[in-house]
C-alpha positions as MATLAB code, in Angstrom:
seq = 'VEVYRIDIKASFPSAKTDKKGVFSFAGLPLGAQFVLSISAPNIKPELQAGIKAGMDNILIPVTEGDGKKYTEDEVRQAVAGGSSTTQSTELTAEQKKAKEEYDKQVAEVKAKNEKAVKANEVVNAALKEGNAAYIAKNYDLAIAKFDEGYNADTTYAGSAPVLLNNKAQVLLIRGSNSYNNTVKADAETKATLKESAKNDLTEAIVASDKALEILKTATSTDAAIQKGYEAQKLLALTNRKNAYRLIAQTGFDRTKGKEAQAAFEEYLAVETDPVKKSKAQIDLGYTLQDSDEFESAIGAFQKVLETDPNNVEALAGAGLNMVNVGYLVLDSDPAKAKAQLQEAANYLQRFVDVAPADHKLLASVKDSIADLKNTQNVAPQKIKTTTTTKKKN';
ca = [
     103.283  113.214   75.701;
     102.620  110.816   72.369;
     101.779  108.009   72.741;
     102.600  104.676   70.352;
     101.709  101.523   69.553;
     104.269   99.763   69.394;
     102.916   95.719   69.161;
     101.687   97.263   65.366;
     102.708  100.069   63.926;
     100.113  102.499   65.015;
     100.198  106.348   66.837;
      97.359  107.978   69.010;
      96.121  111.302   69.247;
      98.391  113.637   71.791;
      98.000  114.788   74.972;
      99.373  117.296   77.642;
     100.079  117.741   80.865;
      98.387  120.147   83.280;
     100.555  122.501   85.361;
     101.184  120.065   87.870;
     102.357  117.189   84.784;
      99.512  115.604   84.795;
      98.262  113.667   81.676;
      95.834  110.314   80.785;
      94.419  108.689   77.437;
      91.399  107.018   77.225;
      90.026  104.615   74.681;
      93.484  102.151   74.529;
      92.775   99.658   73.590;
      93.156   96.591   76.563;
      96.254   94.166   75.405;
      98.596   96.124   73.835;
     101.821   97.781   73.967;
     102.498  101.434   74.044;
     105.528  103.547   74.629;
     105.252  107.176   75.208;
     106.886  110.193   73.366;
     107.948  112.877   76.256;
     109.215  116.577   75.311;
     108.190  120.160   75.599;
     110.184  123.150   75.895;
     113.851  123.367   78.041;
     113.823  119.542   79.217;
     115.617  116.278   77.651;
     112.604  114.736   75.343;
     111.951  110.799   77.316;
     110.871  107.623   76.391;
     108.542  105.615   78.544;
     108.249  102.262   77.391;
     106.315   99.353   78.533;
     103.449  101.069   79.116;
      99.997   99.124   78.857;
      96.736  100.340   78.141;
      95.029  100.632   82.333;
      97.979  101.532   83.640;
      97.512  104.173   87.096;
     100.185  106.827   88.348;
     102.755  106.214   85.994;
     105.736  109.274   86.563;
     108.012  110.038   84.010;
     111.148  112.278   85.897;
     112.751  114.750   83.210;
     115.553  116.694   82.996;
     116.803  120.681   81.709;
     117.784  120.491   78.034;
     117.992  122.192   74.916;
     113.703  120.738   73.972;
     113.762  118.517   70.931;
     110.494  116.828   70.066;
     111.402  112.538   68.563;
     109.555  111.797   65.224;
     107.746  108.938   65.259;
     111.075  107.137   63.173;
     113.124  108.318   66.232;
     111.145  106.949   68.672;
     110.073  103.323   66.577;
     113.707  102.860   66.149;
     114.488  103.810   69.320;
     112.512  101.112   70.775;
     113.361   98.202   68.358;
     116.998   98.899   69.522;
     116.520   99.062   73.072;
     118.435  102.417   73.431;
     118.020  105.942   73.507;
     118.500  108.915   70.563;
     120.490  111.252   73.081;
     123.938  111.501   73.086;
     125.623  110.466   75.799;
     129.094  113.129   76.899;
     130.979  113.239   79.134;
     128.993  114.064   82.649;
     130.506  117.005   85.331;
     130.115  115.482   89.400;
     126.926  116.625   89.727;
     125.663  115.750   85.751;
     126.393  111.834   87.363;
     124.549  112.311   90.710;
     121.140  114.036   89.271;
     122.063  110.905   87.271;
     121.563  107.881   89.393;
     119.773  110.115   91.135;
     117.139  110.148   88.339;
     118.467  106.454   87.763;
     117.252  105.597   90.597;
     113.223  107.031   89.998;
     113.804  105.223   87.482;
     114.439  102.234   88.387;
     110.975  102.819   90.953;
     109.120  103.114   88.480;
     109.787  100.592   86.508;
     108.980   98.785   89.609;
     106.047  100.708   90.297;
     104.605   99.447   86.825;
     105.131   95.899   86.653;
     103.284   95.830   89.781;
     100.866   97.980   88.088;
     100.734   95.320   85.336;
     100.602   92.615   87.718;
      97.992   94.249   89.584;
      96.040   94.089   86.822;
      96.630   90.583   85.466;
      95.241   89.433   89.074;
      92.477   91.520   88.637;
      91.054   91.080   85.233;
      91.277   87.500   86.147;
      89.311   87.214   89.645;
      86.992   89.231   88.091;
      85.939   87.150   85.161;
      87.020   84.051   86.886;
      84.654   85.700   89.343;
      81.448   86.633   87.345;
      81.402   83.187   86.220;
      81.494   81.421   89.633;
      78.633   83.615   89.929;
      77.004   82.856   87.153;
      76.520   78.825   87.979;
      75.499   79.844   92.024;
      78.920   79.119   92.894;
      79.343   82.151   95.521;
      81.570   81.106   97.480;
      83.883   80.735   94.726;
      82.798   84.162   93.049;
      83.601   85.542   96.161;
      86.455   84.878   96.473;
      87.621   85.595   93.353;
      85.815   89.271   93.965;
      88.062   89.397   98.121;
      91.264   88.226   95.402;
      90.739   90.901   92.934;
      90.580   93.653   95.459;
      92.919   92.556   97.550;
      95.373   92.522   94.492;
      94.927   96.501   94.362;
      92.539   98.093   97.442;
      93.217  101.765   96.726;
      92.008  101.927   92.589;
      89.212  103.591   92.263;
      88.801  101.792   88.786;
      88.546   97.781   90.386;
      88.238   97.964   93.419;
      85.220   99.444   94.250;
      83.356   96.966   91.576;
      85.252   94.222   92.483;
      83.661   94.977   96.657;
      79.934   95.426   94.862;
      80.428   92.686   93.092;
      81.184   90.927   96.455;
      78.275   93.162   98.423;
      75.725   91.060   95.699;
      77.042   87.936   96.119;
      76.877   88.406   99.577;
      73.225   89.511   99.399;
      72.478   86.201   97.780;
      74.143   84.055   99.536;
      73.203   85.607  103.167;
      69.478   86.287  101.310;
      69.048   81.876  100.929;
      71.319   80.583  104.392;
      67.970   82.390  105.540;
      66.097   80.788  103.559;
      67.000   77.160  104.274;
      65.904   78.177  108.216;
      62.480   76.881  107.424;
      63.312   73.080  106.802;
      66.025   73.072  109.535;
      66.771   71.101  112.120;
      67.401   73.437  115.109;
      71.176   73.189  114.510;
      71.220   73.679  111.064;
      69.406   76.302  112.209;
      71.494   77.857  113.998;
      74.438   77.503  112.431;
      72.302   78.946  109.203;
      70.639   81.984  111.197;
      74.282   82.942  112.148;
      75.948   82.423  108.241;
      73.372   84.405  106.678;
      73.882   87.157  109.627;
      77.456   86.910  109.248;
      76.608   87.436  104.966;
      74.283   90.057  104.915;
      76.813   92.114  107.660;
      80.055   91.649  105.471;
      77.959   92.986  102.554;
      77.692   96.573  104.317;
      80.878   96.480  105.645;
      81.505   95.652  101.811;
      79.764   98.770  101.003;
      81.434  101.122  103.181;
      84.662  100.188  101.333;
      83.506  101.281   98.200;
      82.118  103.985   99.652;
      85.251  104.941  100.616;
      87.416  104.892   97.792;
      84.801  106.888   95.822;
      85.132  109.273   98.252;
      87.598  111.378   96.587;
      87.378  109.798   93.202;
      86.932  112.244   90.306;
      87.917  112.192   86.901;
      88.198  114.837   83.609;
      87.157  111.814   81.624;
      83.096  111.968   81.878;
      82.740  108.518   81.215;
      85.148  107.568   83.761;
      83.340  109.766   86.218;
      80.008  107.748   84.887;
      81.270  104.397   86.034;
      82.423  105.966   89.339;
      78.932  107.658   89.917;
      77.029  103.777   88.451;
      79.560  102.793   91.245;
      78.516  104.358   94.544;
      74.837  104.221   93.756;
      75.246   99.905   93.659;
      77.369  100.611   96.651;
      74.335  102.552   98.524;
      72.076  100.527   97.176;
      73.269   97.523   97.923;
      74.051   98.348  101.360;
      70.574   99.443  102.021;
      69.290   96.144  101.625;
      71.396   94.825  103.594;
      70.478   97.299  106.974;
      66.751   95.794  104.784;
      67.281   92.039  105.432;
      68.917   92.339  108.691;
      65.973   94.009  110.537;
      63.782   91.542  108.129;
      64.266   88.123  109.619;
      65.252   89.545  112.615;
      68.980   89.265  113.218;
      69.639   92.710  115.021;
      66.942   94.708  115.803;
      69.278   97.337  117.040;
      70.054   99.243  113.736;
      67.750  101.555  113.596;
      69.613  104.860  113.772;
      72.483  103.439  111.441;
      69.314  101.876  108.665;
      68.645  104.936  108.636;
      71.885  107.007  107.746;
      72.032  104.588  104.870;
      68.664  105.180  103.673;
      68.505  108.115  103.314;
      72.615  108.365  102.018;
      70.574  106.264   99.067;
      67.445  108.346   98.468;
      69.520  111.415   98.089;
      72.024  109.680   94.877;
      68.815  107.720   93.715;
      66.341  109.658   91.182;
      64.749  107.202   89.993;
      60.729  108.397   91.477;
      59.529  104.371   91.337;
      63.209  103.078   93.141;
      62.516  106.269   94.984;
      59.399  105.340   97.144;
      60.113  101.659   96.725;
      62.941  102.538   99.223;
      60.854  105.210  101.468;
      58.432  102.160  102.863;
      61.213   99.592  102.729;
      63.261  102.874  105.450;
      59.478  102.208  107.391;
      59.231   98.764  107.828;
      62.746   98.092  108.314;
      62.987  100.785  111.271;
      59.868   98.772  112.861;
      61.921   95.675  112.601;
      64.119   97.884  114.842;
      61.458   99.308  116.638;
      61.833  102.432  115.575;
      58.445  103.207  115.466;
      58.176  107.158  115.911;
      61.388  107.489  113.423;
      58.933  105.494  110.803;
      55.746  106.961  111.128;
      57.586  109.428  109.676;
      59.551  107.622  107.029;
      55.438  106.453  106.380;
      53.888  109.486  106.019;
      57.035  110.561  104.451;
      55.505  108.877  101.210;
      51.716  109.429  101.936;
      53.212  113.402  101.509;
      52.582  112.676   96.826;
      51.224  110.055   96.895;
      48.016  109.813  100.387;
      46.302  107.095   98.739;
      49.729  104.164   98.956;
      47.752  101.216  100.693;
      51.060  100.556  102.053;
      52.353  103.296  103.536;
      48.790  103.849  104.812;
      49.174  100.841  106.443;
      53.168  101.467  107.878;
      51.745  104.390  109.173;
      48.296  103.201  111.118;
      49.577  100.423  112.558;
      53.080  101.983  113.852;
      51.153  104.265  115.704;
      49.230  101.315  116.924;
      52.105   99.895  118.555;
      53.518  104.115  119.790;
      49.400  105.068  121.407;
      49.831  101.073  123.410;
      53.716  101.773  124.953;
      52.427  105.890  125.669;
      48.953  104.643  126.912;
      49.710  104.267  130.814;
      52.770  107.102  130.875;
      50.287  109.869  128.483;
      47.242  108.957  128.124;
      46.224  112.449  126.269;
      49.485  111.474  123.647;
      48.179  107.840  123.550;
      44.233  108.951  122.696;
      45.601  110.748  120.176;
      48.070  107.973  117.729;
      45.321  105.893  118.598;
      42.755  107.883  116.507;
      45.586  109.379  114.128;
      46.450  105.463  113.880;
      42.078  105.009  113.792;
      41.923  107.135  110.635;
      45.072  105.810  108.387;
      44.222  101.811  108.517;
      40.357  103.154  107.341;
      41.871  105.072  104.835;
      44.098  101.767  103.981;
      40.658  100.254  104.307;
      38.851  102.561  101.743;
      41.469  101.492   99.206;
      43.421   98.033   99.390;
      42.921   96.007   96.941;
      40.606   92.780   98.169;
      43.304   90.465   97.717;
      46.118   92.443   99.792;
      48.183   90.489  102.474;
      47.833   93.090  105.653;
      43.385   94.017  104.919;
      42.319   91.346  107.728;
      44.489   92.317  110.553;
      44.114   95.983  109.293;
      40.314   95.775  110.120;
      41.052   93.371  113.179;
      43.004   96.267  114.382;
      39.895   99.535  113.994;
      37.548   96.539  115.812;
      39.713   96.566  118.924;
      39.960  100.040  119.202;
      36.721  100.707  118.906;
      35.786   97.602  121.653;
      38.922   98.752  123.689;
      39.885  101.988  123.541;
      36.625  103.653  122.158;
      38.463  105.535  119.357;
      36.354  105.020  116.247;
      38.040  106.295  113.050;
      37.732  109.462  111.221;
      37.812  110.959  107.788;
      41.099  112.095  107.486;
      42.220  115.036  105.184;
      43.956  115.203  102.245;
      44.649  118.311   99.570;
      46.605  118.616   96.210;
      48.158  121.246   95.237;
      49.530  122.525   92.608;
      52.609  124.528   90.807;
      51.147  127.994   89.468;
      53.048  128.656   86.489;
      54.966  132.046   86.122;
];
């Protein structure tokens, strides 16, 4: 498959199809016009005009022939003259039938390509206008534009996840702003703002899920394209876990703890930055806590402490959630309650020992320790911490 630029005289490296007839070109300049010349042993050479960079799923039917290969001059003469370089002959009935089928396929391909070109134009315009609206903080318009671009081609992995991720990010911002504006709003306005914020955060999850579904089967032999797919997947996972965090933190829905945990764990399995992973693990703990999943929250905080024993957020989180669990089972299971409250006191005292003097939880943690001593006769004990080192071979 050879590609020639027809708006100016330029050619590019040729490509070969794989066993299934699939081919691709990378690095073609956007906005340029191209023609493809197809040749192979025992087939008739074919030309396919109307090609633009970014087009996908181009179908080019071929028929049996002499294996001829067009020269660049022949290609350009054919395009300039608007006719094929092959000679016409009297066709048999069978050949006429084959030609009719071929012409039908060509018409279908042409229609599909024209549709793809128009969709590509809509996508590019919507992406540009949506980004401009986002920069201008016109979030309503930005979301509308990203929807417009996505709806133009809802399955193309090269654009749909990008538009969905952009939409999710704007929804997160708009939802957060609506919630923050409830602070100074009257009762009626506050209720409206909260409902709007909840809807935006929920829609951010929906958009992220759609992006992940498209990317689930998206692969490419082009390393740059594949890298782009992976980046969009990470962004979708990030947006989704952030939306779950805000839904729990704001109290909009405290029943999504299990779904939130699954979303966070999927993100953590992909994230490679250790700082971001640690923060996400802490956020998971708080999200589970805010979803009343106290025992699961303890596990999330303890996972942080496995590698960072003095992490103040994890110490406070684990300790305070153990207090919750202890008091919840105080009547039904006194032995478990006693053990949980003792471990809670140990974690909380460790937090007091290592937390900075201005930590926002310091006063409340000290009050919790005093309450455990006075009401449950539970005094902190020193936590034993161990570190391991790997042996070198």
